[in-house]
């Protein structure tokens, strides 16, 4: 029996050898997954598209979820989950045709019912969603699985009662959330404003989200809270629970594999992505709390890609294997001056504060701050020239920027003149005045995020400018996660905060941020005319009229100076060019952008030459098949070898 096994083994071995000779020779190389290692400063505040506020959150949402339409290279609109759309001649209706090839990451087909569910829900929660308030949530229809019909009205949602958790501070309360009353009058809307706004609305899977919201036993329409207490937006507040199980199943180019809070997020490429599968197999994003350490990791090859600061490009001695990719970042860095009355008046949830800062709500104080700051010096010194001084909330690169913006005279002397004209008196180098019955001095804290070199320089410069103008500024470094929490809407736990805001290429979103009831209102600003302009520019179909409204908005916000834009800066990214090839690098706001997916579909590994001995050769075309005569000769020799082997085995 042992002999037969030996014979069988020899025969199989011979057959395998013959098979090798009979086939076309090819290199057999183990496939290593193509995983890009990215470093990210800070961590997402949430991956739930309904809850997410930070830019890092939306970068992940861009990978995992898809909107109905996407930005193209020129900040125009191109298909996303909707492959085409048609407007009614009177502009009051939009018919969108869904991509039949799109699927959810769990394999479930994407349909118009998912888009309907998402837009209905976001319109219902319209007190914080700025892209959908004109959609009539009583009249969204789905004629078939791939067609969505939207109708537009003056106000698509009504006042509803909601449970207000009071920003997580103090007892919750029931109150009526005042919005525009539902008005079903059909209206023509600004098509550009609406479609560009949809780039900011990721579509959610109805089959996963509906059981956790509308059909949820605690928060849904059949719950006691909804039916008895009128708890009509309970589905929103249910998501505030940290244990709420956000379904992170999207239609996007990448699928969530693993999230280890505080450490990393691993994404896998979606092989069935409806716009074409990515070239790479996945992305590993590691979180850092120090830009310097993160930049060094790219230089050493531990990371493949990260965003960095100008100082590390100027003085970091980057190796040739590291490419610097620099583009204008679609946004601005500036100061938020707190306008939240409970905070400035030390009442409500801030009743334990011992100092009132109603001075921050005085127009002349904010104007003087704006005047005192040398923005050009900040751009040159903090950003080493990788930025430009700015005054408007709308980026200078956009057609909507107000080129005729009227600005204040600047400098410490001009700032002091503004304060003194309003009755402020300088005492021991700091101005003071009676404000609402309290003697207040211009002594404030300036909070900024630690471990960002540019912000470290900016806070020092801002302090020097304001101190020279009769203020007394104490700078407070804050870790990034804490800073995000303290500056969150309806928390607003700061005097002055140094931060940045992004924007899309249409002014609608930036205007919505600044409305009084915006979910991401930056500082409690409340200007009636801004609320009016926000609605008017959505409803006008005349682009000239809309541009004039946008100019008016920018002038109002500059004059108010509760948000002081300092600079527009460049996005600086670095990546390992010895490992990766990017073919889509000139996108405004960079490769790692909350709207750019094309770069991540196209990026691929560098074709690395193979090395043999001391020489180097590249992988050329496949070798031709061996001649049949040679194969026959080799085969005959193998047969003879088998006969000899069999003879000796049997002889033994």
XYZ file of C-alpha atoms in Angstrom:
652
model
C 0.000 0.000 0.000
C 2.864 2.311 0.798
C 4.336 1.696 -2.641
C 1.065 2.598 -4.332
C 0.954 5.878 -2.386
C 4.516 6.665 -3.470
C 3.610 5.894 -7.046
C 0.496 8.042 -6.883
C 2.454 10.943 -5.400
C 5.099 10.732 -8.071
C 2.508 10.589 -10.801
C 0.680 13.656 -9.456
C 3.950 15.533 -9.138
C 4.846 14.726 -12.714
C 1.442 15.831 -13.946
C 1.827 19.123 -12.075
C 5.242 19.677 -13.634
C 3.828 18.957 -17.064
C 0.978 21.393 -16.454
C 3.467 24.098 -15.599
C 5.330 23.551 -18.831
C 2.132 23.380 -20.853
C 0.848 26.763 -19.718
C 1.907 30.267 -20.516
C 4.468 31.310 -17.888
C 3.252 34.171 -15.670
C 4.594 35.709 -12.498
C 2.777 34.421 -9.399
C 2.709 37.257 -6.867
C 0.688 37.301 -3.658
C -1.838 40.138 -3.762
C -1.414 42.514 -0.836
C -4.541 44.585 -0.154
C -4.108 48.174 -1.275
C -4.871 50.025 1.955
C -4.160 53.751 2.231
C -3.068 54.885 5.695
C -4.356 58.375 6.445
C -3.697 60.543 9.474
C -6.466 62.825 10.716
C -6.196 65.576 13.311
C -9.058 65.150 15.731
C -11.939 62.731 15.546
C -15.490 62.889 14.140
C -18.084 64.153 16.581
C -20.583 61.721 15.037
C -20.931 59.528 11.966
C -24.704 59.965 12.069
C -25.485 62.325 9.156
C -28.368 63.810 11.128
C -26.161 64.642 14.107
C -22.738 65.277 12.572
C -21.398 68.832 12.741
C -17.604 68.624 12.368
C -15.742 68.637 9.059
C -13.988 65.375 9.928
C -17.399 63.752 10.410
C -18.533 64.838 6.982
C -15.372 63.549 5.346
C -16.347 60.068 6.527
C -19.991 60.620 5.592
C -18.780 61.525 2.076
C -17.050 58.145 1.839
C -19.916 56.069 3.270
C -23.063 57.797 1.969
C -24.125 59.348 -1.333
C -26.336 62.378 -2.022
C -28.754 62.604 -4.928
C -26.429 64.993 -6.783
C -22.718 65.762 -6.448
C -20.372 68.626 -7.180
C -18.328 68.497 -10.357
C -14.845 69.949 -10.890
C -16.209 73.430 -11.614
C -18.593 73.582 -8.645
C -21.503 72.665 -10.866
C -23.898 69.762 -10.352
C -23.475 66.225 -11.677
C -25.459 63.018 -11.065
C -25.170 61.084 -7.835
C -27.870 58.660 -6.762
C -30.125 60.550 -9.165
C -28.896 59.937 -12.689
C -31.094 62.672 -14.209
C -33.851 65.152 -13.331
C -36.488 67.347 -14.973
C -38.038 70.618 -13.803
C -41.653 71.509 -14.466
C -41.988 74.543 -16.778
C -43.368 76.656 -13.916
C -40.520 75.636 -11.584
C -42.756 74.284 -8.809
C -41.983 70.598 -9.306
C -38.871 68.471 -9.774
C -38.858 64.878 -11.032
C -35.682 62.938 -10.205
C -34.751 59.607 -11.781
C -32.747 57.262 -9.575
C -29.724 55.211 -10.659
C -31.010 51.604 -10.959
C -27.502 50.220 -10.361
C -27.095 51.731 -6.883
C -27.268 49.353 -3.911
C -26.867 49.635 -0.169
C -23.763 48.127 1.385
C -25.847 45.212 2.698
C -26.887 44.354 -0.863
C -30.386 45.823 -0.688
C -31.299 47.722 -3.876
C -31.461 51.490 -3.527
C -34.820 52.945 -4.570
C -36.666 56.238 -4.720
C -38.412 55.193 -1.501
C -35.094 55.730 0.335
C -34.791 59.234 -1.105
C -38.415 59.945 -0.227
C -37.898 58.768 3.359
C -34.770 60.885 3.782
C -36.147 64.101 2.332
C -39.461 63.738 4.150
C -37.704 63.173 7.468
C -35.236 66.008 6.982
C -38.063 68.336 5.970
C -40.059 67.286 9.013
C -37.059 68.188 11.149
C -36.753 71.394 9.157
C -36.021 73.618 12.124
C -32.378 72.750 11.617
C -32.101 71.504 8.038
C -31.387 74.276 5.561
C -31.535 72.400 2.266
C -35.141 71.185 2.278
C -37.581 73.733 3.806
C -39.400 74.412 0.522
C -40.162 70.721 -0.109
C -43.820 70.064 0.611
C -43.505 67.144 3.010
C -47.229 66.437 2.553
C -46.725 65.959 -1.177
C -43.632 63.898 -2.003
C -44.536 61.037 -4.331
C -42.833 57.900 -5.633
C -44.571 56.716 -8.828
C -42.163 53.780 -9.106
C -38.972 52.467 -7.525
C -36.767 54.775 -9.567
C -38.772 58.015 -9.734
C -39.118 60.722 -7.088
C -41.443 63.711 -7.469
C -40.870 66.792 -5.296
C -43.310 69.683 -5.064
C -42.318 73.078 -3.685
C -44.361 75.373 -1.485
C -43.822 78.590 0.420
C -43.140 76.700 3.654
C -42.998 72.933 3.648
C -43.127 72.331 7.394
C -45.209 73.565 10.288
C -44.679 74.571 13.892
C -44.461 71.418 15.985
C -43.991 70.728 19.662
C -40.673 69.219 20.571
C -38.747 68.216 23.613
C -35.937 70.659 24.256
C -33.037 69.147 26.227
C -31.722 72.689 26.835
C -28.375 71.881 25.329
C -27.843 69.092 27.828
C -27.647 71.621 30.677
C -30.539 72.032 33.114
C -33.953 70.361 33.095
C -35.583 69.482 29.769
C -38.777 71.240 28.808
C -41.676 70.991 26.393
C -42.015 73.945 24.116
C -43.409 74.910 20.762
C -40.693 75.145 18.182
C -41.690 78.176 16.158
C -40.939 77.896 12.491
C -42.743 79.258 9.489
C -46.279 77.922 9.580
C -46.992 75.371 6.860
C -47.996 77.211 3.704
C -48.978 74.947 0.826
C -48.974 77.676 -1.811
C -46.978 76.295 -4.770
C -43.876 78.354 -5.491
C -41.101 78.363 -8.034
C -37.776 78.052 -6.262
C -34.227 78.941 -7.169
C -33.096 75.781 -8.916
C -29.383 76.333 -8.362
C -29.841 76.948 -4.650
C -31.925 73.807 -4.246
C -29.773 71.406 -6.254
C -26.510 72.599 -4.734
C -28.105 72.204 -1.324
C -28.855 68.554 -2.085
C -25.116 67.853 -2.268
C -25.220 68.257 1.503
C -28.020 65.716 2.116
C -26.801 62.099 2.272
C -29.562 59.625 1.478
C -30.339 57.121 4.248
C -31.584 53.525 4.022
C -35.293 53.435 4.811
C -35.252 49.724 5.688
C -32.691 50.403 8.444
C -33.629 53.881 9.693
C -37.410 53.645 9.724
C -37.578 50.960 12.463
C -35.387 53.193 14.647
C -37.361 56.395 14.061
C -40.930 56.581 12.798
C -41.685 52.969 13.780
C -39.680 52.994 17.007
C -41.823 51.985 20.020
C -40.459 54.864 22.133
C -39.959 57.645 19.614
C -42.210 56.663 16.704
C -45.677 57.718 15.600
C -47.378 54.924 17.549
C -45.638 55.804 20.810
C -47.375 57.447 23.755
C -45.010 60.387 23.484
C -46.132 61.107 19.940
C -49.840 60.353 20.215
C -50.591 61.864 23.629
C -47.989 64.529 24.231
C -47.565 65.733 20.662
C -43.933 64.654 20.786
C -43.795 65.103 17.025
C -40.088 65.320 16.424
C -39.231 62.626 18.924
C -37.372 60.755 16.219
C -34.796 63.539 16.292
C -34.260 63.545 20.034
C -33.984 59.768 20.114
C -30.725 60.148 18.230
C -29.283 62.225 21.058
C -28.929 59.053 23.109
C -25.264 57.944 22.787
C -26.493 54.358 22.624
C -28.697 55.075 19.599
C -27.597 52.517 16.971
C -26.823 54.662 13.922
C -27.127 52.501 10.782
C -23.844 53.210 8.994
C -24.912 51.329 5.888
C -24.686 53.617 2.891
C -24.458 53.518 -0.880
C -21.051 55.221 -0.973
C -17.696 54.211 -2.393
C -16.469 52.849 0.950
C -18.036 50.683 3.642
C -17.436 50.906 7.383
C -15.368 47.962 8.581
C -14.335 48.968 12.109
C -14.427 52.031 14.338
C -12.255 52.017 17.439
C -13.139 55.254 19.205
C -10.110 57.399 19.911
C -7.853 55.345 17.649
C -8.922 54.641 14.069
C -11.632 53.941 11.506
C -11.201 51.258 8.859
C -13.156 51.477 5.596
C -13.359 48.842 2.870
C -13.846 49.681 -0.796
C -17.335 49.048 -2.146
C -16.854 46.677 -5.111
C -20.429 47.336 -6.266
C -20.299 51.127 -6.159
C -22.704 52.435 -8.774
C -20.211 54.995 -10.104
C -17.426 52.416 -10.386
C -15.422 50.581 -7.737
C -12.389 52.350 -6.216
C -8.955 51.194 -7.359
C -7.813 50.722 -3.765
C -9.107 48.089 -1.360
C -9.600 50.254 1.678
C -8.685 53.199 3.883
C -7.325 53.185 7.430
C -7.712 56.554 9.170
C -5.717 56.993 12.383
C -6.548 59.885 14.706
C -3.847 62.222 15.997
C -3.943 65.033 18.525
C -0.739 66.622 17.241
C -0.158 67.827 13.675
C 3.629 67.685 14.102
C 3.621 64.003 15.032
C 1.189 63.226 12.216
C 3.340 65.030 9.650
C 6.451 63.180 10.790
C 4.559 59.915 10.327
C 4.091 60.713 6.633
C 7.739 61.695 6.272
C 8.854 58.389 7.790
C 6.408 56.304 5.771
C 4.216 55.221 8.684
C 1.349 57.182 7.096
C 0.592 57.689 3.427
C -1.426 60.892 3.614
C -2.434 63.738 5.932
C -3.335 67.403 6.014
C -0.644 69.573 7.553
C 0.318 73.108 8.476
C 2.365 75.691 6.530
C 5.229 75.631 9.035
C 5.926 71.962 8.288
C 6.004 72.629 4.559
C 8.358 75.584 4.954
C 10.689 74.169 7.567
C 9.903 70.464 7.713
C 12.563 69.214 5.271
C 10.115 67.005 3.427
C 11.786 64.171 1.501
C 11.412 63.831 -2.267
C 9.054 60.916 -1.697
C 6.474 63.291 -0.188
C 4.308 65.425 -2.484
C 2.764 68.675 -1.267
C -0.734 69.254 -2.654
C -2.049 72.766 -2.017
C -5.441 74.187 -2.971
C -7.633 77.032 -1.813
C -9.740 75.790 1.087
C -13.401 76.647 0.630
C -13.943 78.357 3.944
C -12.436 80.811 6.405
C -10.831 81.120 9.827
C -12.185 83.708 12.189
C -13.356 84.747 15.625
C -16.750 83.896 17.072
C -17.984 86.532 19.516
C -20.610 84.996 21.794
C -24.121 86.445 21.383
C -25.993 83.896 23.517
C -27.906 85.933 26.103
C -27.907 83.267 28.818
C -24.117 83.145 28.626
C -23.404 86.862 28.385
C -25.953 87.690 31.098
C -24.904 84.809 33.394
C -28.370 83.310 33.660
C -30.187 80.036 32.938
C -27.717 77.213 32.511
C -24.911 79.758 33.049
C -26.306 81.228 36.266
C -23.211 80.072 38.165
C -20.986 82.382 36.134
C -19.778 85.220 38.329
C -19.060 87.705 35.539
C -21.448 89.126 32.979
C -20.228 89.776 29.463
C -23.077 91.705 27.903
C -20.354 93.936 26.499
C -19.919 91.255 23.825
C -23.421 92.053 22.615
C -22.659 95.756 22.138
C -22.194 96.645 18.435
C -19.357 99.100 19.078
C -17.349 96.480 21.005
C -17.542 93.959 18.171
C -16.792 96.667 15.613
C -13.706 97.727 17.578
C -12.484 94.118 17.673
C -12.826 93.858 13.906
C -11.025 97.155 13.417
C -8.131 96.330 15.727
C -7.016 93.144 13.953
C -4.342 93.177 11.249
C -5.610 90.391 9.015
C -2.884 90.729 6.391
C -0.236 90.212 9.059
C -2.032 87.065 10.260
C -2.005 85.678 6.705
C 1.677 86.461 6.265
C 2.913 85.451 9.726
C 0.715 82.620 10.951
C 0.148 81.060 7.540
C 3.522 82.028 6.064
C 1.760 83.390 2.999
C -0.490 80.362 2.455
C -3.586 82.500 3.113
C -5.094 85.879 2.290
C -6.823 88.449 4.466
C -10.609 88.258 4.232
C -13.708 90.033 5.516
C -16.701 88.209 4.071
C -18.393 84.958 5.046
C -18.572 84.091 1.329
C -15.272 83.031 -0.224
C -13.573 85.419 -2.652
C -13.210 82.621 -5.235
C -16.979 82.315 -5.601
C -19.178 84.323 -7.945
C -21.353 85.177 -4.943
C -18.629 87.105 -3.112
C -19.452 90.779 -2.492
C -16.576 92.557 -4.198
C -18.031 95.925 -3.144
C -18.104 95.127 0.578
C -17.725 98.321 2.621
C -15.224 97.777 5.436
C -14.255 99.726 8.543
C -11.062 101.770 8.943
C -8.594 99.546 10.766
C -5.908 99.843 13.419
C -5.751 100.306 17.182
C -6.444 104.037 16.959
C -9.594 103.475 14.892
C -10.784 100.829 17.349
C -10.213 103.117 20.330
C -12.086 105.937 18.598
C -15.083 103.634 18.073
C -15.163 102.656 21.751
C -14.759 106.179 23.073
C -17.478 107.499 20.768
C -19.829 104.982 22.400
C -18.938 106.129 25.923
C -16.290 103.609 26.918
C -13.623 104.970 29.262
C -10.090 103.643 29.552
C -8.998 102.762 33.098
C -5.565 101.232 33.687
C -5.261 100.370 29.998
C -8.645 98.629 29.701
C -11.948 100.192 28.657
C -15.005 99.968 30.911
C -18.639 101.091 30.881
C -21.985 100.507 32.578
C -23.868 97.915 30.498
C -27.429 96.978 31.491
C -26.805 98.121 35.051
C -23.453 96.389 35.496
C -19.986 97.918 35.233
C -18.246 95.832 32.620
C -14.668 95.874 31.428
C -13.393 94.580 28.103
C -11.685 91.582 29.702
C -12.354 88.366 27.799
C -11.071 84.853 27.270
C -10.050 83.702 23.810
C -10.333 79.928 23.377
C -8.374 78.107 20.673
C -7.523 74.514 19.781
C -4.200 73.201 21.037
C -1.560 71.516 18.861
C -2.305 73.581 15.730
C 0.758 75.756 15.018
C -1.122 78.388 12.990
C -3.715 78.850 15.722
C -0.961 79.193 18.306
C 0.444 82.113 16.319
C -2.966 83.618 15.498
C -4.130 83.698 19.124
C -0.930 85.528 20.105
C -1.372 88.064 17.308
C -5.060 88.615 18.078
C -4.256 89.117 21.750
C -1.617 91.714 20.881
C -3.981 93.612 18.555
C -6.880 93.676 21.022
C -4.712 94.493 24.021
C -3.315 97.454 22.086
C -6.885 98.647 21.456
C -7.856 98.691 25.139
C -9.019 95.111 25.654
C -7.531 92.584 28.069
C -7.420 89.138 26.474
C -6.521 85.862 28.188
C -5.854 83.013 25.761
C -7.159 79.571 26.757
C -5.855 76.440 24.995
C -8.499 73.711 24.633
C -8.175 70.138 23.379
C -10.004 69.694 20.055
C -12.811 67.411 21.270
C -13.555 69.670 24.232
C -13.408 72.748 22.002
C -15.986 71.228 19.642
C -18.284 70.471 22.574
C -17.938 73.935 24.120
C -18.586 75.780 20.860
C -21.545 73.599 19.840
C -24.838 75.261 18.987
C -26.985 76.012 22.045
C -23.960 75.365 24.280
C -21.791 78.357 23.270
C -19.497 78.138 26.280
C -16.941 80.791 25.335
C -16.309 84.534 25.272
C -14.413 84.557 21.992
C -13.447 81.446 20.025
C -10.883 81.053 17.247
C -12.211 78.545 14.745
C -12.888 77.865 11.075
C -15.944 77.211 8.944
C -16.242 75.486 5.598
C -18.751 76.326 2.907
C -20.063 74.960 -0.347
C -19.931 76.876 -3.603
C -23.462 78.182 -3.145
C -24.267 80.770 -0.431
C -27.452 79.018 0.714
C -25.719 76.879 3.332
C -23.626 79.692 4.821
C -26.755 81.807 5.098
C -28.580 78.957 6.803
C -25.783 78.625 9.363
C -26.374 82.246 10.359
C -30.159 82.064 10.739
C -31.502 82.400 14.249
C -32.852 78.852 14.462
C -30.036 77.072 12.630
C -28.883 73.792 14.082
C -25.283 74.902 13.574
C -25.625 78.577 14.436
C -22.021 79.401 15.416
C -22.503 81.851 18.285
C -26.171 82.616 18.956
C -26.330 85.362 16.334
C -29.925 86.449 15.741
C -30.562 88.984 12.985
C -34.104 89.202 11.629
C -33.049 90.499 8.217
C -30.661 87.544 7.750
C -33.554 85.143 8.361
C -35.585 87.008 5.749
C -32.794 87.056 3.174
C -32.228 83.342 3.621
C -35.801 82.606 2.534
C -35.991 85.280 -0.161
C -32.880 84.041 -1.972
C -34.323 80.523 -2.069
C -37.537 81.707 -3.706
C -36.278 84.172 -6.289
C -35.755 82.765 -9.772
C -33.817 85.854 -10.843
C -30.066 85.381 -10.438
C -29.416 89.138 -10.351
C -31.874 89.535 -7.495
C -30.341 86.592 -5.678
C -26.838 88.039 -6.064
C -28.035 91.342 -4.584
C -29.545 89.513 -1.606
C -26.293 87.646 -1.117
C -24.348 90.917 -1.166
C -26.728 92.372 1.404
C -26.262 89.333 3.637
C -22.480 89.703 3.542
C -22.613 93.401 4.378
C -24.984 92.817 7.305
C -22.780 90.103 8.761
C -19.624 92.193 8.350
C -21.240 95.213 10.016
C -22.526 93.043 12.869
C -18.996 91.683 13.467
C -20.126 88.952 15.845
C -18.301 86.693 13.407
C -15.007 88.266 12.427
C -13.522 86.610 9.359
C -9.735 86.780 9.505
C -8.328 84.849 6.558
C -9.090 82.461 3.739
C -6.375 79.861 3.839
C -5.030 77.104 1.647
C -5.551 73.435 2.318
C -2.140 71.746 2.474
C -1.973 67.984 2.074
C 1.041 65.725 1.861
C 1.218 62.170 0.574
C 3.758 59.490 -0.272
C 4.381 59.653 -4.016
C 6.523 56.514 -3.851
C 3.433 54.532 -2.855
C 0.396 56.319 -4.301
C -0.597 58.105 -7.495
C -3.387 60.680 -7.383
C -4.849 61.893 -10.675
C -7.439 64.265 -9.231
C -5.575 66.713 -7.019
C -6.752 70.201 -7.975
C -10.114 70.092 -6.223
C -10.886 73.226 -4.192
C -10.598 72.275 -0.512
C -8.222 69.478 -1.410
C -8.188 65.747 -1.999
C -9.552 65.030 1.468
C -12.702 67.080 1.043
C -16.199 66.536 2.319
C -17.486 66.769 -1.279
C -14.726 65.187 -3.355
C -15.156 61.481 -4.096
C -13.448 61.336 -7.498
C -9.934 61.421 -6.033
C -10.726 58.387 -3.908
C -12.098 56.419 -6.829
C -9.036 57.118 -8.970
C -6.107 56.891 -6.530
C -3.948 53.808 -7.023
C -0.633 52.327 -6.039
C 2.521 53.357 -7.842
C 3.746 50.682 -10.259
C 6.949 49.616 -8.531
C 9.746 48.137 -10.692
C 10.847 44.607 -9.806
C 14.491 44.201 -8.772
C 16.643 41.220 -9.758
C 20.121 40.933 -8.240
C 21.903 44.235 -8.649
C 19.975 45.206 -11.740
C 16.466 46.567 -12.078
C 13.867 45.424 -14.572
C 10.264 46.427 -15.011
C 7.341 44.077 -15.391
C 6.960 43.751 -19.173
C 4.352 41.978 -21.295
C 3.711 38.237 -20.718
C 6.226 35.832 -22.231
C 5.034 33.930 -25.330
C 3.939 30.269 -24.962
C 6.689 27.669 -25.210
C 7.011 26.003 -28.650
C 4.974 22.800 -29.006
C 8.100 20.870 -30.080
C 9.786 21.707 -26.785
C 6.685 20.769 -24.807
C 6.510 17.369 -26.574
C 10.190 16.706 -25.956
C 9.909 17.597 -22.295
C 6.735 15.523 -22.014
C 8.447 12.485 -23.555
C 11.327 12.830 -21.124
C 8.899 12.980 -18.196
C 7.150 9.796 -19.404
C 10.500 7.980 -19.528
C 11.253 9.247 -16.019
C 7.927 7.874 -14.766
C 8.621 4.431 -16.291
C 12.042 4.280 -14.653
C 10.653 5.340 -11.290
C 7.859 2.757 -11.494
C 10.371 0.032 -12.392
C 12.525 0.707 -9.346
C 9.545 1.039 -7.017
C 8.139 -2.320 -8.136
C 11.601 -3.910 -7.953
C 11.858 -2.987 -4.310
